[in-house]
Coordinates of C-alpha atoms in Angstrom, one line a residue:
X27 CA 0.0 0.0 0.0
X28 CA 1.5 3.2 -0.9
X29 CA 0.9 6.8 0.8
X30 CA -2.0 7.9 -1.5
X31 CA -3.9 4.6 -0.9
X32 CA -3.3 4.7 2.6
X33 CA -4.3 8.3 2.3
X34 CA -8.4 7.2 1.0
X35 CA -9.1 4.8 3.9
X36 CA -10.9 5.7 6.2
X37 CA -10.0 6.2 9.9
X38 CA -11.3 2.8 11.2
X39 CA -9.2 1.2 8.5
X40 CA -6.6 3.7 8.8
X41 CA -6.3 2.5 12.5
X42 CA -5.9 -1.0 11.7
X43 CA -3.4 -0.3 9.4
X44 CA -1.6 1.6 11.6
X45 CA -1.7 -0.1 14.5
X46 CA -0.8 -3.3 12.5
X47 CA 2.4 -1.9 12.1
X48 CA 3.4 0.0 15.3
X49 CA 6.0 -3.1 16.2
X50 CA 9.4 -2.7 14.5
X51 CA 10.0 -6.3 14.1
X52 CA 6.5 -6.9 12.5
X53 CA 5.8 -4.0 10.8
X54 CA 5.8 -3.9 6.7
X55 CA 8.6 -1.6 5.8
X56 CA 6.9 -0.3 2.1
X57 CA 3.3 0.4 4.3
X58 CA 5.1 2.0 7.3
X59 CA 6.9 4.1 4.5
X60 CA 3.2 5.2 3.4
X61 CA 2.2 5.7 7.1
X62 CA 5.2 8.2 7.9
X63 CA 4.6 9.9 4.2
X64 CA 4.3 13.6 4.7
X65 CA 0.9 13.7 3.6
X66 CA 0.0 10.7 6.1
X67 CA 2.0 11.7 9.2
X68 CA -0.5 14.3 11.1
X69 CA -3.3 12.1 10.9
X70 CA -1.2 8.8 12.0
X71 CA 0.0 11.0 15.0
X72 CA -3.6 12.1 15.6
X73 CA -5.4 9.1 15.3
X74 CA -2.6 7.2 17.3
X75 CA -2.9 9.4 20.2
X76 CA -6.4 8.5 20.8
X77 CA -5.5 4.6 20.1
X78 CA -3.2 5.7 23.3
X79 CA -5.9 7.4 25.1
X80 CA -8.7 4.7 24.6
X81 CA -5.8 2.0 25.7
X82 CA -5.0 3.7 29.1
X83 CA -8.8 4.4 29.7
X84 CA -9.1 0.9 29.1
X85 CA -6.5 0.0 31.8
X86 CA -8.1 2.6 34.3
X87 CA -11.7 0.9 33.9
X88 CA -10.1 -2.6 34.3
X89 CA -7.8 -1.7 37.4
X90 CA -11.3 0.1 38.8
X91 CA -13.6 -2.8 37.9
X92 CA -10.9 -5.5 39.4
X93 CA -10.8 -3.9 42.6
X94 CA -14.4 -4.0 43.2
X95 CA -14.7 -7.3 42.1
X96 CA -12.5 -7.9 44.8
X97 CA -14.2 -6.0 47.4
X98 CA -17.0 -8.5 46.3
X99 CA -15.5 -11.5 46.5
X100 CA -13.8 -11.2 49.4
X101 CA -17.3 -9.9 51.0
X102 CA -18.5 -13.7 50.5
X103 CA -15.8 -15.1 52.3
X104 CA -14.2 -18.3 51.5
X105 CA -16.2 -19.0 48.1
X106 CA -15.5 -15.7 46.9
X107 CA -11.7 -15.6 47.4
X108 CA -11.8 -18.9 45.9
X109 CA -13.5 -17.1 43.0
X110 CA -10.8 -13.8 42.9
X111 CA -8.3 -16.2 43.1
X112 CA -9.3 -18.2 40.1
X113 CA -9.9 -15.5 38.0
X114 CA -6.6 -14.1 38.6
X115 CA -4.1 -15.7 36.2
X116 CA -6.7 -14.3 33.4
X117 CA -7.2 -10.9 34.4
X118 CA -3.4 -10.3 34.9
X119 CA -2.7 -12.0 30.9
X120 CA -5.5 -9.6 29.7
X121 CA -3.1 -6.6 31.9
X122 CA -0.5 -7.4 30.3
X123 CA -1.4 -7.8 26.8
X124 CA -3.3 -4.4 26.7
X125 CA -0.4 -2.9 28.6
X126 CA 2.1 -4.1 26.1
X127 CA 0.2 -2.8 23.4
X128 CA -0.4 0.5 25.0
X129 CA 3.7 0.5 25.3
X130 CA 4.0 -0.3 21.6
X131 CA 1.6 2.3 20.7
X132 CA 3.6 5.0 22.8
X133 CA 7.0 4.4 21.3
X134 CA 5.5 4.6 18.0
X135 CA 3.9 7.6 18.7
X136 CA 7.4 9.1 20.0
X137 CA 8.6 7.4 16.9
X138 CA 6.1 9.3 14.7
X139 CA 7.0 12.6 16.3
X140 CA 10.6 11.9 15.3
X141 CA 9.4 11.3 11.6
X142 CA 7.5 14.7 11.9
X143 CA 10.3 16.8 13.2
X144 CA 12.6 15.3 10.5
X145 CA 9.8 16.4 8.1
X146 CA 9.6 20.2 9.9
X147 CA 13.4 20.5 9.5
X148 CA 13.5 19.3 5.8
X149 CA 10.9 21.8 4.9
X150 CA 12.4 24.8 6.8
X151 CA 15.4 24.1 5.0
X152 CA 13.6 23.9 1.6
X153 CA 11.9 26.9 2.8
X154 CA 15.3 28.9 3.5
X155 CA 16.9 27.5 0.2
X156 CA 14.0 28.8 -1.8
X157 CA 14.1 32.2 0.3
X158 CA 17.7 32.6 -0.6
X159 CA 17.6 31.4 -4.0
X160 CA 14.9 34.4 -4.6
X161 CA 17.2 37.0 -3.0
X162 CA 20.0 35.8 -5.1
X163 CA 17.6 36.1 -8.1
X164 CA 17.1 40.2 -6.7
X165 CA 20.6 40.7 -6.4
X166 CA 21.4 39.3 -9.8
X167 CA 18.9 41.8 -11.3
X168 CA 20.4 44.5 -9.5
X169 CA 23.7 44.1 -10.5
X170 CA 22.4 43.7 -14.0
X171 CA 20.0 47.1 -13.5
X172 CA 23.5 49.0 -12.7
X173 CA 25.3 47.2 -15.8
X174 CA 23.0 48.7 -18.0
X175 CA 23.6 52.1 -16.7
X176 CA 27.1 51.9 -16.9
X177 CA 27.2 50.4 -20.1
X178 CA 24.9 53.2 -21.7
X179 CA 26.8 56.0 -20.2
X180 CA 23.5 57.8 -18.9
X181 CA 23.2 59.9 -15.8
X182 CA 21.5 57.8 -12.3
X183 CA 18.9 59.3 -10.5
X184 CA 19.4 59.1 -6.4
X185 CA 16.9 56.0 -6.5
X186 CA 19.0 54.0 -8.4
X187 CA 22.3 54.6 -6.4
X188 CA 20.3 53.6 -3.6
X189 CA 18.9 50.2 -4.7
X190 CA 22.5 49.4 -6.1
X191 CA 24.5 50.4 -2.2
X192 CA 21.6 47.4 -1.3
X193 CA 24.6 45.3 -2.7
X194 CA 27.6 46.2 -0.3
X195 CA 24.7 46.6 2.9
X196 CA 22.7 43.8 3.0
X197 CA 24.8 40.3 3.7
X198 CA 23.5 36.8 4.2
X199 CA 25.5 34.0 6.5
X200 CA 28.1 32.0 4.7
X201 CA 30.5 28.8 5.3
X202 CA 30.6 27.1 8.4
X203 CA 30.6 29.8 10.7
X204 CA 28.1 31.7 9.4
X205 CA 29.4 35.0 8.4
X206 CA 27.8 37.7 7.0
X207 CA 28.7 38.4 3.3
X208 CA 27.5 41.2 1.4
X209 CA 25.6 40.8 -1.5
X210 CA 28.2 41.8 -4.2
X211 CA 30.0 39.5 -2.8
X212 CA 28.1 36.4 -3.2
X213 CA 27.6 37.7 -7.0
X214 CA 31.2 37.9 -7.3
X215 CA 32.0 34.5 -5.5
X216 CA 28.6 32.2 -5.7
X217 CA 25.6 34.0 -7.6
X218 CA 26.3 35.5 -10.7
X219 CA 25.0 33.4 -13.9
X220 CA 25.2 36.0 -15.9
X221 CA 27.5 37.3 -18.5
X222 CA 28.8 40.9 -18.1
X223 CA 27.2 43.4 -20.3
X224 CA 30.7 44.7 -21.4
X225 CA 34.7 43.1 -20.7
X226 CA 35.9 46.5 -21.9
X227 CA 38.5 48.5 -19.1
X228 CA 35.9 51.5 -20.1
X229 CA 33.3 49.5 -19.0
X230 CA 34.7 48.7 -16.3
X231 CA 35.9 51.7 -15.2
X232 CA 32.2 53.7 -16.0
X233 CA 30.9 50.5 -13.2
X234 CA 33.2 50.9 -10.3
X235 CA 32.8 55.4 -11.1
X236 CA 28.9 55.1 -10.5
X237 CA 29.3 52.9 -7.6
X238 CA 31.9 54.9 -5.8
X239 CA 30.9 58.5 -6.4
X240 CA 27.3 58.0 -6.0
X241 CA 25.4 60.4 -4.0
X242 CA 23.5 59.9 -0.7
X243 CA 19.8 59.6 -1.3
X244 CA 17.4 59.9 2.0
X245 CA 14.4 57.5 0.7
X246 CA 11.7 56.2 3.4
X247 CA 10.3 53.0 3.6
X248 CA 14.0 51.2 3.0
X249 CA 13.4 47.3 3.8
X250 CA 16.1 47.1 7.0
X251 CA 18.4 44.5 7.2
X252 CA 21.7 44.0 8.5
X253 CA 24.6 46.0 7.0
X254 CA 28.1 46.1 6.5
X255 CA 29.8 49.6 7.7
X256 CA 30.7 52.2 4.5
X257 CA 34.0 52.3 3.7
X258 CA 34.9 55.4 5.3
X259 CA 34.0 53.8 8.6
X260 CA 35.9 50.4 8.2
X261 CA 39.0 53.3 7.6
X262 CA 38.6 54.7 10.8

């Protein structure tokens, strides 16, 4: 049974699926697979926590019902112990089973919990990939925005300067201990897929004259983020 079977039963059948398979050694490695599938993992979880909750209920009632049969028994002297006495071997194989099973059905729930954590770290990490892939994407188009203006000569209005110092402010962490590089960087070192506009020294030169000299613009609404010092105040 693969996940998207499992997936259409419904919850009574779900739960004997499930709780067919909660034991390690006698579980069925392709439908435990389907069981811990992303898709199928909250429900399992859910509909294993009440299989947990109906067990120990179950154990409570039994404990509660033994007791006063007890009280009973014992109330009818010598007969009635005879009776609790007799019944005793089967009542405690009936404990045990059910409190085996309710063992089983714990671990696998602490096992399920594992698979779901697994699951939350995967998908934050997809999440953060994807997140940086689309600011890589931004600051490719930014360096290419400022190409173009440096290949066609033309004068930059204070917006522009500002979107392109974005570059050499905003960082993201890098390597192993998680440093912050600035964004031209990781075009210069990791990001950039792109071919430069022009190889000419002129071009060149026009690139590195707009970045340097351009002039402080005072725009609201700047998205903040973290920022590496100018380079007049890494000089002091």
């Amino acid at each position: 049974m693969d996940a998207q079977d499992l997936a259409q039963l419904a919850d009574k059948e779900f739960e004997q699926i499930l709780t067919s398979n909660i034991h390690p050694p006698t579980r069925d490695s392709r439908t435990w697979a389907a069981i811990t599938h992303p898709d199928n993992l909250p429900r399992a979880r859910k509909i294993l926590t009440h299989v947990h909750e109906r067990t120990a209920s179950v154990l409570r009632r039994r404990k509660t019902e033994r007791e006063e049969f007890r009280v009973e028994c014992f109330a009818r002297g010598e007969a009635g112990k005879r009776e609790w006495f007799a019944t005793r071997a089967e009542f405690e194989s009936l404990r045990r089973r059910t409190a085996n099973f309710h063992q089983r059905v714990q671990r696998a729930i602490s096992e399920l919990g594992q698979e779901q954590r697994n699951v939350n770290r995967a998908q934050s990490l997809n999440s953060g990939q994807q997140s940086r892939e689309t600011l890589r994407e931004l600051a490719v188009a930014v360096q290419r925005h400022q190409a173009v203006h440096a290949r066609n000569g033309g004068g930059a209005e204070p917006a522009d300067h500002e979107l392109w110092r974005h570059l050499d402010r905003l960082t993201v962490p890098t390597g192993p201990g998680q440093e912050p590089t600035t964004l031209r960087t990781m075009l210069s070192i990791y990001w950039t897929d792109m071919h430069p506009v022009a190889d000419d020294p002129e071009y060149r030169t026009r690139t590195e004259h707009i970045a340097h000299n351009a002039p402080v613009a005072t725009h609201c609404c700047v998205p903040q983020a973290r920022r590496v010092h100018d380079r007049e105040d890494r000089a002091t």
